[in-house]
PDB file of C-alpha atoms in Angstrom:
ATOM      1  CA  MET A1437      -0.083  -0.094   0.164  1.00 41.00           C
ATOM      2  CA  GLU A1438       2.905   2.240   0.567  1.00 56.00           C
ATOM      3  CA  GLN A1439       3.640   2.019  -3.295  1.00 66.00           C
ATOM      4  CA  TRP A1440       0.191   2.698  -4.271  1.00 80.00           C
ATOM      5  CA  MET A1441       0.654   6.257  -5.461  1.00 87.00           C
ATOM      6  CA  ASP A1442       4.311   5.614  -6.665  1.00 90.00           C
ATOM      7  CA  LEU A1443       5.633   8.461  -8.792  1.00 95.00           C
ATOM      8  CA  THR A1444       9.113   7.180  -9.154  1.00 94.00           C
ATOM      9  CA  GLY A1445      10.870   8.424 -12.165  1.00 93.00           C
ATOM     10  CA  LYS A1446       8.281  11.143 -13.082  1.00 97.00           C
ATOM     11  CA  VAL A1447       9.503  14.716 -13.393  1.00 98.00           C
ATOM     12  CA  VAL A1448       7.042  17.301 -12.211  1.00 98.00           C
ATOM     13  CA  ILE A1449       7.270  21.079 -12.387  1.00 98.00           C
ATOM     14  CA  VAL A1450       5.562  23.054  -9.401  1.00 98.00           C
ATOM     15  CA  THR A1451       5.154  26.612  -9.929  1.00 98.00           C
ATOM     16  CA  GLY A1452       5.296  28.498  -6.808  1.00 97.00           C
ATOM     17  CA  GLY A1453       6.674  25.534  -4.985  1.00 96.00           C
ATOM     18  CA  SER A1454       8.662  27.305  -2.463  1.00 95.00           C
ATOM     19  CA  GLN A1455       5.951  28.195   0.036  1.00 93.00           C
ATOM     20  CA  GLY A1456       2.265  27.572   0.877  1.00 92.00           C
ATOM     21  CA  ILE A1457       0.459  24.800  -0.966  1.00 94.00           C
ATOM     22  CA  GLY A1458       3.172  24.488  -3.353  1.00 95.00           C
ATOM     23  CA  GLU A1459       5.763  23.630  -0.626  1.00 96.00           C
ATOM     24  CA  HIS A1460       3.463  20.818   0.776  1.00 95.00           C
ATOM     25  CA  VAL A1461       2.922  19.487  -2.861  1.00 96.00           C
ATOM     26  CA  VAL A1462       6.802  19.289  -3.323  1.00 97.00           C
ATOM     27  CA  LYS A1463       7.201  17.353  -0.091  1.00 96.00           C
ATOM     28  CA  THR A1464       4.414  14.934  -1.030  1.00 95.00           C
ATOM     29  CA  LEU A1465       5.725  14.392  -4.577  1.00 96.00           C
ATOM     30  CA  ARG A1466       9.068  13.649  -3.101  1.00 96.00           C
ATOM     31  CA  ALA A1467       7.633  11.186  -0.578  1.00 94.00           C
ATOM     32  CA  ASN A1468       6.154   9.366  -3.427  1.00 94.00           C
ATOM     33  CA  GLY A1469       9.460   9.306  -5.430  1.00 95.00           C
ATOM     34  CA  ALA A1470       8.972  12.060  -8.064  1.00 97.00           C
ATOM     35  CA  VAL A1471      11.673  14.478  -9.218  1.00 98.00           C
ATOM     36  CA  VAL A1472      10.462  18.082  -8.437  1.00 98.00           C
ATOM     37  CA  VAL A1473      11.271  21.234 -10.271  1.00 98.00           C
ATOM     38  CA  ILE A1474      10.353  24.261  -8.256  1.00 98.00           C
ATOM     39  CA  ALA A1475       9.784  27.184 -10.601  1.00 98.00           C
ATOM     40  CA  ASP A1476       9.687  30.269  -8.254  1.00 97.00           C
ATOM     41  CA  LEU A1477      10.903  33.685  -7.613  1.00 97.00           C
ATOM     42  CA  THR A1478      12.457  32.613  -4.235  1.00 96.00           C
ATOM     43  CA  GLU A1479      14.256  29.383  -3.102  1.00 96.00           C
ATOM     44  CA  ASN A1480      13.299  27.368  -0.206  1.00 96.00           C
ATOM     45  CA  PRO A1481      16.541  26.632   1.837  1.00 95.00           C
ATOM     46  CA  GLU A1482      14.802  23.471   3.244  1.00 95.00           C
ATOM     47  CA  PHE A1483      15.040  21.688  -0.150  1.00 96.00           C
ATOM     48  CA  ALA A1484      18.524  22.920  -1.000  1.00 92.00           C
ATOM     49  CA  LYS A1485      20.233  19.618   0.077  1.00 92.00           C
ATOM     50  CA  ASP A1486      17.787  17.368  -2.007  1.00 95.00           C
ATOM     51  CA  GLU A1487      19.316  16.330  -5.252  1.00 95.00           C
ATOM     52  CA  LYS A1488      16.140  15.361  -6.633  1.00 97.00           C
ATOM     53  CA  ILE A1489      14.751  18.999  -6.253  1.00 98.00           C
ATOM     54  CA  PHE A1490      15.760  21.426  -8.917  1.00 97.00           C
ATOM     55  CA  PHE A1491      15.096  25.166  -8.258  1.00 98.00           C
ATOM     56  CA  VAL A1492      14.813  27.468 -11.179  1.00 98.00           C
ATOM     57  CA  LYS A1493      14.120  31.103 -10.645  1.00 98.00           C
ATOM     58  CA  CYS A1494      11.189  31.854 -12.784  1.00 98.00           C
ATOM     59  CA  ASN A1495       8.601  34.849 -13.428  1.00 98.00           C
ATOM     60  CA  VAL A1496       5.706  32.819 -14.531  1.00 98.00           C
ATOM     61  CA  ALA A1497       4.154  36.110 -16.064  1.00 98.00           C
ATOM     62  CA  LYS A1498       7.109  36.488 -18.406  1.00 98.00           C
ATOM     63  CA  LYS A1499       7.280  34.337 -21.513  1.00 98.00           C
ATOM     64  CA  GLU A1500      11.106  34.381 -21.822  1.00 98.00           C
ATOM     65  CA  SER A1501      11.399  33.455 -18.049  1.00 98.00           C
ATOM     66  CA  VAL A1502       8.966  30.558 -18.517  1.00 98.00           C
ATOM     67  CA  ASP A1503      10.676  29.298 -21.707  1.00 98.00           C
ATOM     68  CA  ALA A1504      14.063  29.516 -20.042  1.00 98.00           C
ATOM     69  CA  MET A1505      12.889  27.570 -17.164  1.00 98.00           C
ATOM     70  CA  VAL A1506      11.362  24.687 -19.278  1.00 98.00           C
ATOM     71  CA  ASP A1507      14.479  24.623 -21.571  1.00 98.00           C
ATOM     72  CA  GLN A1508      16.636  24.041 -18.419  1.00 98.00           C
ATOM     73  CA  VAL A1509      14.163  21.076 -17.176  1.00 98.00           C
ATOM     74  CA  ILE A1510      14.418  19.428 -20.550  1.00 98.00           C
ATOM     75  CA  GLU A1511      17.899  19.831 -21.018  1.00 98.00           C
ATOM     76  CA  ARG A1512      18.582  18.407 -17.427  1.00 98.00           C
ATOM     77  CA  TYR A1513      15.883  15.491 -17.363  1.00 98.00           C
ATOM     78  CA  GLY A1514      14.918  15.074 -20.899  1.00 98.00           C
ATOM     79  CA  LYS A1515      11.243  15.017 -20.262  1.00 98.00           C
ATOM     80  CA  ILE A1516       8.289  16.645 -18.269  1.00 98.00           C
ATOM     81  CA  ASP A1517       5.708  14.265 -16.954  1.00 98.00           C
ATOM     82  CA  GLY A1518       3.788  16.798 -14.896  1.00 98.00           C
ATOM     83  CA  LEU A1519       3.110  20.480 -14.219  1.00 98.00           C
ATOM     84  CA  LEU A1520       1.200  22.141 -11.430  1.00 98.00           C
ATOM     85  CA  ASN A1521       0.059  25.373 -12.086  1.00 98.00           C
ATOM     86  CA  ASN A1522       0.169  26.575  -8.416  1.00 97.00           C
ATOM     87  CA  ALA A1523       1.785  30.112  -8.470  1.00 97.00           C
ATOM     88  CA  GLY A1524      -0.954  32.569  -7.517  1.00 95.00           C
ATOM     89  CA  VAL A1525      -1.510  36.050  -5.965  1.00 95.00           C
ATOM     90  CA  SER A1526      -4.423  37.800  -4.462  1.00 94.00           C
ATOM     91  CA  ARG A1527      -5.310  41.236  -3.371  1.00 95.00           C
ATOM     92  CA  PRO A1528      -8.720  41.551  -1.952  1.00 94.00           C
ATOM     93  CA  ARG A1529     -10.409  44.577  -3.367  1.00 97.00           C
ATOM     94  CA  LEU A1530     -13.890  46.064  -3.749  1.00 97.00           C
ATOM     95  CA  LEU A1531     -15.015  47.149  -7.362  1.00 97.00           C
ATOM     96  CA  VAL A1532     -16.218  50.321  -5.724  1.00 97.00           C
ATOM     97  CA  ASP A1533     -15.165  51.504  -2.063  1.00 96.00           C
ATOM     98  CA  TYR A1534     -18.806  52.060  -0.983  1.00 95.00           C
ATOM     99  CA  TYR A1535     -17.697  52.262   2.448  1.00 95.00           C
ATOM    100  CA  GLY A1536     -15.751  55.408   1.627  1.00 95.00           C
ATOM    101  CA  GLU A1537     -13.000  55.031   4.251  1.00 95.00           C
ATOM    102  CA  LYS A1538     -10.111  53.268   2.697  1.00 95.00           C
ATOM    103  CA  PRO A1539      -9.919  53.781  -1.174  1.00 95.00           C
ATOM    104  CA  GLU A1540      -6.714  51.713  -1.262  1.00 96.00           C
ATOM    105  CA  TYR A1541      -8.886  48.779  -1.037  1.00 96.00           C
ATOM    106  CA  GLU A1542     -10.922  49.684  -4.336  1.00 97.00           C
ATOM    107  CA  LEU A1543      -9.681  47.646  -7.326  1.00 98.00           C
ATOM    108  CA  THR A1544      -7.263  49.510  -9.470  1.00 98.00           C
ATOM    109  CA  GLU A1545      -5.762  48.834 -12.877  1.00 98.00           C
ATOM    110  CA  ASP A1546      -2.384  47.666 -11.115  1.00 98.00           C
ATOM    111  CA  ASP A1547      -4.256  45.383  -8.694  1.00 97.00           C
ATOM    112  CA  PHE A1548      -6.004  43.899 -11.928  1.00 98.00           C
ATOM    113  CA  ASP A1549      -2.943  43.555 -13.981  1.00 98.00           C
ATOM    114  CA  PHE A1550      -1.055  41.957 -11.012  1.00 98.00           C
ATOM    115  CA  MET A1551      -3.554  39.367 -10.416  1.00 97.00           C
ATOM    116  CA  VAL A1552      -4.259  38.404 -13.968  1.00 98.00           C
ATOM    117  CA  ASN A1553      -0.605  38.385 -15.030  1.00 98.00           C
ATOM    118  CA  VAL A1554       0.086  35.831 -12.480  1.00 98.00           C
ATOM    119  CA  ASN A1555      -3.059  33.811 -12.078  1.00 98.00           C
ATOM    120  CA  GLN A1556      -4.152  33.809 -15.705  1.00 98.00           C
ATOM    121  CA  LYS A1557      -1.343  34.643 -17.910  1.00 98.00           C
ATOM    122  CA  GLY A1558       1.063  32.656 -15.837  1.00 98.00           C
ATOM    123  CA  VAL A1559      -1.095  29.475 -16.338  1.00 98.00           C
ATOM    124  CA  PHE A1560      -1.224  30.026 -20.022  1.00 98.00           C
ATOM    125  CA  LEU A1561       2.444  30.497 -20.400  1.00 98.00           C
ATOM    126  CA  CYS A1562       3.668  27.716 -18.399  1.00 98.00           C
ATOM    127  CA  SER A1563       1.043  25.315 -19.803  1.00 98.00           C
ATOM    128  CA  GLN A1564       1.836  26.259 -23.566  1.00 98.00           C
ATOM    129  CA  ALA A1565       5.502  25.857 -22.890  1.00 98.00           C
ATOM    130  CA  VAL A1566       5.180  22.407 -21.190  1.00 98.00           C
ATOM    131  CA  ALA A1567       2.503  21.216 -23.503  1.00 98.00           C
ATOM    132  CA  ARG A1568       4.782  21.405 -26.662  1.00 98.00           C
ATOM    133  CA  HIS A1569       7.023  18.800 -25.175  1.00 98.00           C
ATOM    134  CA  MET A1570       4.229  16.666 -23.795  1.00 98.00           C
ATOM    135  CA  ILE A1571       2.723  16.493 -27.161  1.00 98.00           C
ATOM    136  CA  GLN A1572       5.868  15.277 -28.698  1.00 98.00           C
ATOM    137  CA  ALA A1573       6.165  12.473 -25.871  1.00 98.00           C
ATOM    138  CA  LYS A1574       2.306  11.777 -26.132  1.00 98.00           C
ATOM    139  CA  ASN A1575       2.168  11.895 -22.375  1.00 98.00           C
ATOM    140  CA  GLY A1576       1.717  14.118 -19.484  1.00 98.00           C
ATOM    141  CA  VAL A1577      -0.496  15.692 -16.862  1.00 98.00           C
ATOM    142  CA  ILE A1578      -1.296  19.338 -16.284  1.00 98.00           C
ATOM    143  CA  VAL A1579      -2.902  20.308 -12.891  1.00 98.00           C
ATOM    144  CA  ASN A1580      -4.409  23.760 -12.756  1.00 98.00           C
ATOM    145  CA  MET A1581      -5.013  25.404  -9.145  1.00 95.00           C
ATOM    146  CA  SER A1582      -8.309  26.971  -9.260  1.00 94.00           C
ATOM    147  CA  SER A1583     -10.346  27.967  -6.290  1.00 89.00           C
ATOM    148  CA  GLU A1584     -13.992  27.711  -4.856  1.00 83.00           C
ATOM    149  CA  ALA A1585     -13.889  31.604  -5.592  1.00 84.00           C
ATOM    150  CA  GLY A1586     -13.784  30.797  -9.191  1.00 85.00           C
ATOM    151  CA  GLN A1587     -16.915  28.698  -9.122  1.00 87.00           C
ATOM    152  CA  ALA A1588     -19.142  30.766  -6.877  1.00 84.00           C
ATOM    153  CA  GLY A1589     -17.422  34.324  -6.630  1.00 86.00           C
ATOM    154  CA  SER A1590     -16.198  35.829  -3.479  1.00 89.00           C
ATOM    155  CA  LYS A1591     -16.951  39.228  -1.892  1.00 90.00           C
ATOM    156  CA  GLY A1592     -13.850  41.519  -1.918  1.00 91.00           C
ATOM    157  CA  GLN A1593     -12.262  39.267  -4.398  1.00 93.00           C
ATOM    158  CA  SER A1594     -13.801  39.820  -7.784  1.00 96.00           C
ATOM    159  CA  CYS A1595     -10.540  40.026  -9.827  1.00 97.00           C
ATOM    160  CA  TYR A1596      -9.069  36.971  -8.008  1.00 95.00           C
ATOM    161  CA  SER A1597     -12.174  34.987  -8.641  1.00 96.00           C
ATOM    162  CA  GLY A1598     -12.238  36.148 -12.286  1.00 97.00           C
ATOM    163  CA  THR A1599      -8.749  34.558 -12.746  1.00 97.00           C
ATOM    164  CA  LYS A1600      -9.675  31.492 -11.059  1.00 96.00           C
ATOM    165  CA  GLY A1601     -12.909  31.184 -13.229  1.00 96.00           C
ATOM    166  CA  ALA A1602     -10.573  31.708 -16.315  1.00 97.00           C
ATOM    167  CA  VAL A1603      -8.555  28.606 -15.036  1.00 97.00           C
ATOM    168  CA  LEU A1604     -11.650  26.466 -14.838  1.00 97.00           C
ATOM    169  CA  SER A1605     -12.222  27.123 -18.364  1.00 97.00           C
ATOM    170  CA  TYR A1606      -8.840  26.626 -19.537  1.00 98.00           C
ATOM    171  CA  THR A1607      -8.837  23.196 -17.861  1.00 98.00           C
ATOM    172  CA  MET A1608     -12.015  22.138 -19.658  1.00 98.00           C
ATOM    173  CA  SER A1609     -10.783  23.378 -22.940  1.00 98.00           C
ATOM    174  CA  TRP A1610      -7.117  22.249 -22.903  1.00 98.00           C
ATOM    175  CA  ALA A1611      -8.546  18.796 -21.818  1.00 98.00           C
ATOM    176  CA  LYS A1612     -10.422  18.633 -24.963  1.00 98.00           C
ATOM    177  CA  GLU A1613      -7.505  19.976 -27.208  1.00 98.00           C
ATOM    178  CA  LEU A1614      -4.658  17.741 -25.717  1.00 98.00           C
ATOM    179  CA  GLY A1615      -6.552  14.537 -24.866  1.00 98.00           C
ATOM    180  CA  ALA A1616      -5.685  12.998 -28.358  1.00 98.00           C
ATOM    181  CA  PHE A1617      -2.047  13.083 -27.241  1.00 98.00           C
ATOM    182  CA  ASN A1618      -2.535  11.242 -24.051  1.00 98.00           C
ATOM    183  CA  ILE A1619      -2.223  14.494 -22.067  1.00 98.00           C
ATOM    184  CA  ARG A1620      -4.651  14.980 -19.249  1.00 98.00           C
ATOM    185  CA  VAL A1621      -5.612  18.416 -17.861  1.00 98.00           C
ATOM    186  CA  VAL A1622      -7.467  18.614 -14.641  1.00 98.00           C
ATOM    187  CA  GLY A1623      -8.147  21.274 -12.000  1.00 97.00           C
ATOM    188  CA  VAL A1624      -8.321  21.637  -8.048  1.00 96.00           C
ATOM    189  CA  ALA A1625     -10.582  24.077  -6.354  1.00 90.00           C
ATOM    190  CA  PRO A1626      -9.779  24.566  -2.640  1.00 88.00           C
ATOM    191  CA  SER A1627     -11.810  26.551  -0.339  1.00 81.00           C
ATOM    192  CA  ILE A1628     -10.894  27.740   3.282  1.00 73.00           C
ATOM    193  CA  ASN A1629      -7.525  26.182   4.179  1.00 65.00           C
ATOM    194  CA  GLU A1630      -4.768  26.589   6.698  1.00 67.00           C
ATOM    195  CA  ARG A1631      -3.335  29.945   6.342  1.00 69.00           C
ATOM    196  CA  THR A1632      -0.378  30.507   3.831  1.00 68.00           C
ATOM    197  CA  PRO A1633       1.915  33.374   3.110  1.00 68.00           C
ATOM    198  CA  MET A1634      -0.721  34.671   0.643  1.00 67.00           C
ATOM    199  CA  ASN A1635      -3.292  34.935   3.452  1.00 69.00           C
ATOM    200  CA  ASN A1636      -1.051  37.136   5.569  1.00 75.00           C
ATOM    201  CA  ASP A1637      -2.228  39.702   8.009  1.00 77.00           C
ATOM    202  CA  GLU A1638      -2.321  42.326   5.465  1.00 83.00           C
ATOM    203  CA  ALA A1639      -4.417  40.378   3.270  1.00 82.00           C
ATOM    204  CA  PHE A1640      -6.700  39.441   5.924  1.00 78.00           C
ATOM    205  CA  ALA A1641      -7.194  43.303   6.977  1.00 85.00           C
ATOM    206  CA  ALA A1642      -7.975  43.970   3.376  1.00 90.00           C
ATOM    207  CA  LEU A1643     -10.440  41.198   3.045  1.00 85.00           C
ATOM    208  CA  ALA A1644     -12.009  42.217   6.456  1.00 85.00           C
ATOM    209  CA  TYR A1645     -12.755  45.763   5.072  1.00 90.00           C
ATOM    210  CA  THR A1646     -14.111  44.554   1.787  1.00 91.00           C
ATOM    211  CA  ARG A1647     -16.526  42.510   3.798  1.00 85.00           C
ATOM    212  CA  GLY A1648     -17.355  44.804   6.793  1.00 87.00           C
ATOM    213  CA  GLN A1649     -15.753  42.359   9.216  1.00 80.00           C
ATOM    214  CA  ASP A1650     -13.474  42.703  12.312  1.00 76.00           C
ATOM    215  CA  PRO A1651     -10.006  41.589  10.941  1.00 73.00           C
ATOM    216  CA  ASN A1652      -9.686  39.377  14.161  1.00 70.00           C
ATOM    217  CA  ASN A1653     -12.858  37.457  13.166  1.00 66.00           C
ATOM    218  CA  VAL A1654     -12.663  36.796   9.401  1.00 63.00           C
ATOM    219  CA  SER A1655     -11.806  33.296  10.025  1.00 61.00           C
ATOM    220  CA  SER A1656     -13.570  32.486  13.421  1.00 59.00           C
ATOM    221  CA  ASP A1657     -16.903  30.984  11.933  1.00 62.00           C
ATOM    222  CA  TYR A1658     -15.633  28.119  10.049  1.00 63.00           C
ATOM    223  CA  GLU A1659     -17.786  25.546  12.041  1.00 62.00           C
ATOM    224  CA  LYS A1660     -20.725  27.564  10.853  1.00 74.00           C
ATOM    225  CA  ILE A1661     -20.159  27.722   7.230  1.00 81.00           C
ATOM    226  CA  ILE A1662     -18.025  24.591   6.619  1.00 76.00           C
ATOM    227  CA  PRO A1663     -20.093  21.343   7.203  1.00 71.00           C
ATOM    228  CA  MET A1664     -17.031  19.177   8.365  1.00 69.00           C
ATOM    229  CA  GLY A1665     -16.277  22.035  10.931  1.00 75.00           C
ATOM    230  CA  ARG A1666     -12.940  22.895  10.093  1.00 74.00           C
ATOM    231  CA  ALA A1667     -10.448  24.445   7.662  1.00 75.00           C
ATOM    232  CA  GLY A1668      -8.624  22.250   5.207  1.00 73.00           C
ATOM    233  CA  LYS A1669      -5.283  21.150   5.725  1.00 87.00           C
ATOM    234  CA  LEU A1670      -2.579  21.911   2.946  1.00 89.00           C
ATOM    235  CA  ASP A1671      -1.316  18.438   3.137  1.00 88.00           C
ATOM    236  CA  GLU A1672      -5.088  17.088   2.153  1.00 90.00           C
ATOM    237  CA  VAL A1673      -4.794  19.517  -0.975  1.00 92.00           C
ATOM    238  CA  ALA A1674      -1.318  18.177  -1.806  1.00 93.00           C
ATOM    239  CA  ASP A1675      -2.497  14.467  -1.447  1.00 93.00           C
ATOM    240  CA  LEU A1676      -5.354  15.225  -4.045  1.00 95.00           C
ATOM    241  CA  ILE A1677      -2.703  16.943  -6.499  1.00 96.00           C
ATOM    242  CA  CYS A1678      -0.361  14.160  -6.195  1.00 96.00           C
ATOM    243  CA  TYR A1679      -3.028  11.629  -7.040  1.00 96.00           C
ATOM    244  CA  LEU A1680      -4.096  13.466 -10.059  1.00 98.00           C
ATOM    245  CA  LEU A1681      -0.540  13.489 -11.221  1.00 98.00           C
ATOM    246  CA  SER A1682      -0.257   9.900 -10.649  1.00 96.00           C
ATOM    247  CA  ASP A1683      -1.183   7.056 -13.106  1.00 95.00           C
ATOM    248  CA  ARG A1684      -3.927   6.087 -10.630  1.00 95.00           C
ATOM    249  CA  ALA A1685      -5.844   8.962 -12.087  1.00 97.00           C
ATOM    250  CA  SER A1686      -5.341   7.977 -15.711  1.00 97.00           C
ATOM    251  CA  TYR A1687      -8.889   8.607 -16.958  1.00 97.00           C
ATOM    252  CA  ILE A1688      -9.422  11.784 -15.091  1.00 98.00           C
ATOM    253  CA  SER A1689      -9.433  14.781 -17.234  1.00 98.00           C
ATOM    254  CA  GLY A1690     -11.279  18.011 -18.163  1.00 97.00           C
ATOM    255  CA  THR A1691     -12.760  18.341 -14.715  1.00 96.00           C
ATOM    256  CA  THR A1692     -12.080  20.510 -11.683  1.00 95.00           C
ATOM    257  CA  ILE A1693     -12.263  18.803  -8.177  1.00 93.00           C
ATOM    258  CA  ASN A1694     -13.715  20.644  -5.315  1.00 93.00           C
ATOM    259  CA  ILE A1695     -11.946  20.169  -1.965  1.00 83.00           C
ATOM    260  CA  SER A1696     -13.787  22.054   0.596  1.00 68.00           C
ATOM    261  CA  GLY A1697     -15.026  20.041   3.367  1.00 62.00           C
ATOM    262  CA  ALA A1698     -18.569  20.172   1.535  1.00 64.00           C
ATOM    263  CA  LYS A1699     -18.699  24.063   1.815  1.00 70.00           C
ATOM    264  CA  SER A1700     -18.972  23.971  -1.716  1.00 77.00           C
ATOM    265  CA  THR A1701     -20.618  21.019  -3.724  1.00 70.00           C
ATOM    266  CA  ARG A1702     -20.160  22.051  -7.165  1.00 69.00           C
TER     267      ARG A1702
END
């Protein structure tokens, strides 16, 4: 049973793999035998001594950076078996600051471009660069990190939700385009999880303002809104992603799997 999800020999790229959910995915992939490439702007020193974790500095929103990263992976390993499009950013913002107290929390063009470039354009650039090689190999898996917010919307997070909704559509469309080449494209849509660096105190303060809440109570009512009565664990999300990257999920493609403790059932 320990070898049930054996990923030995597989080369998997994880964007944004140095922290948050990505960090947990990297650890789970390694525990199951995969070679992992972390494509991120900063390196996690915890992984530096593992010879089967290869860090490449990469800005997913820049085509030249993405292409250079993929070229390095091919040169080093000769193949790419999997890609997790995990890199993501969020700036909680209102479309219009109708409270009239903190205009810095009203959505600006800079906020919009920042989120769209990383969350949406980055997924496109990385998937395209990797898919070129997967098509030649007639094999591969692309996992896209979406969000419950992309399915149901989220007050104070309209732009972020929009980018994650786009990722849902990418997943469905690319699965149809790439299926003939034995390439699977699947999505994962987490909801409320353990806090990550993206959900820092500054982000919580912004989210609280956009929702008219006390910053200290934003995450205090999980038992009321999540049927399972708790936030999700990052390792639980990582386990799902690693399963989807494995051969055990060989007929799952074109769908996005909700992982929310039944908070959302779409």
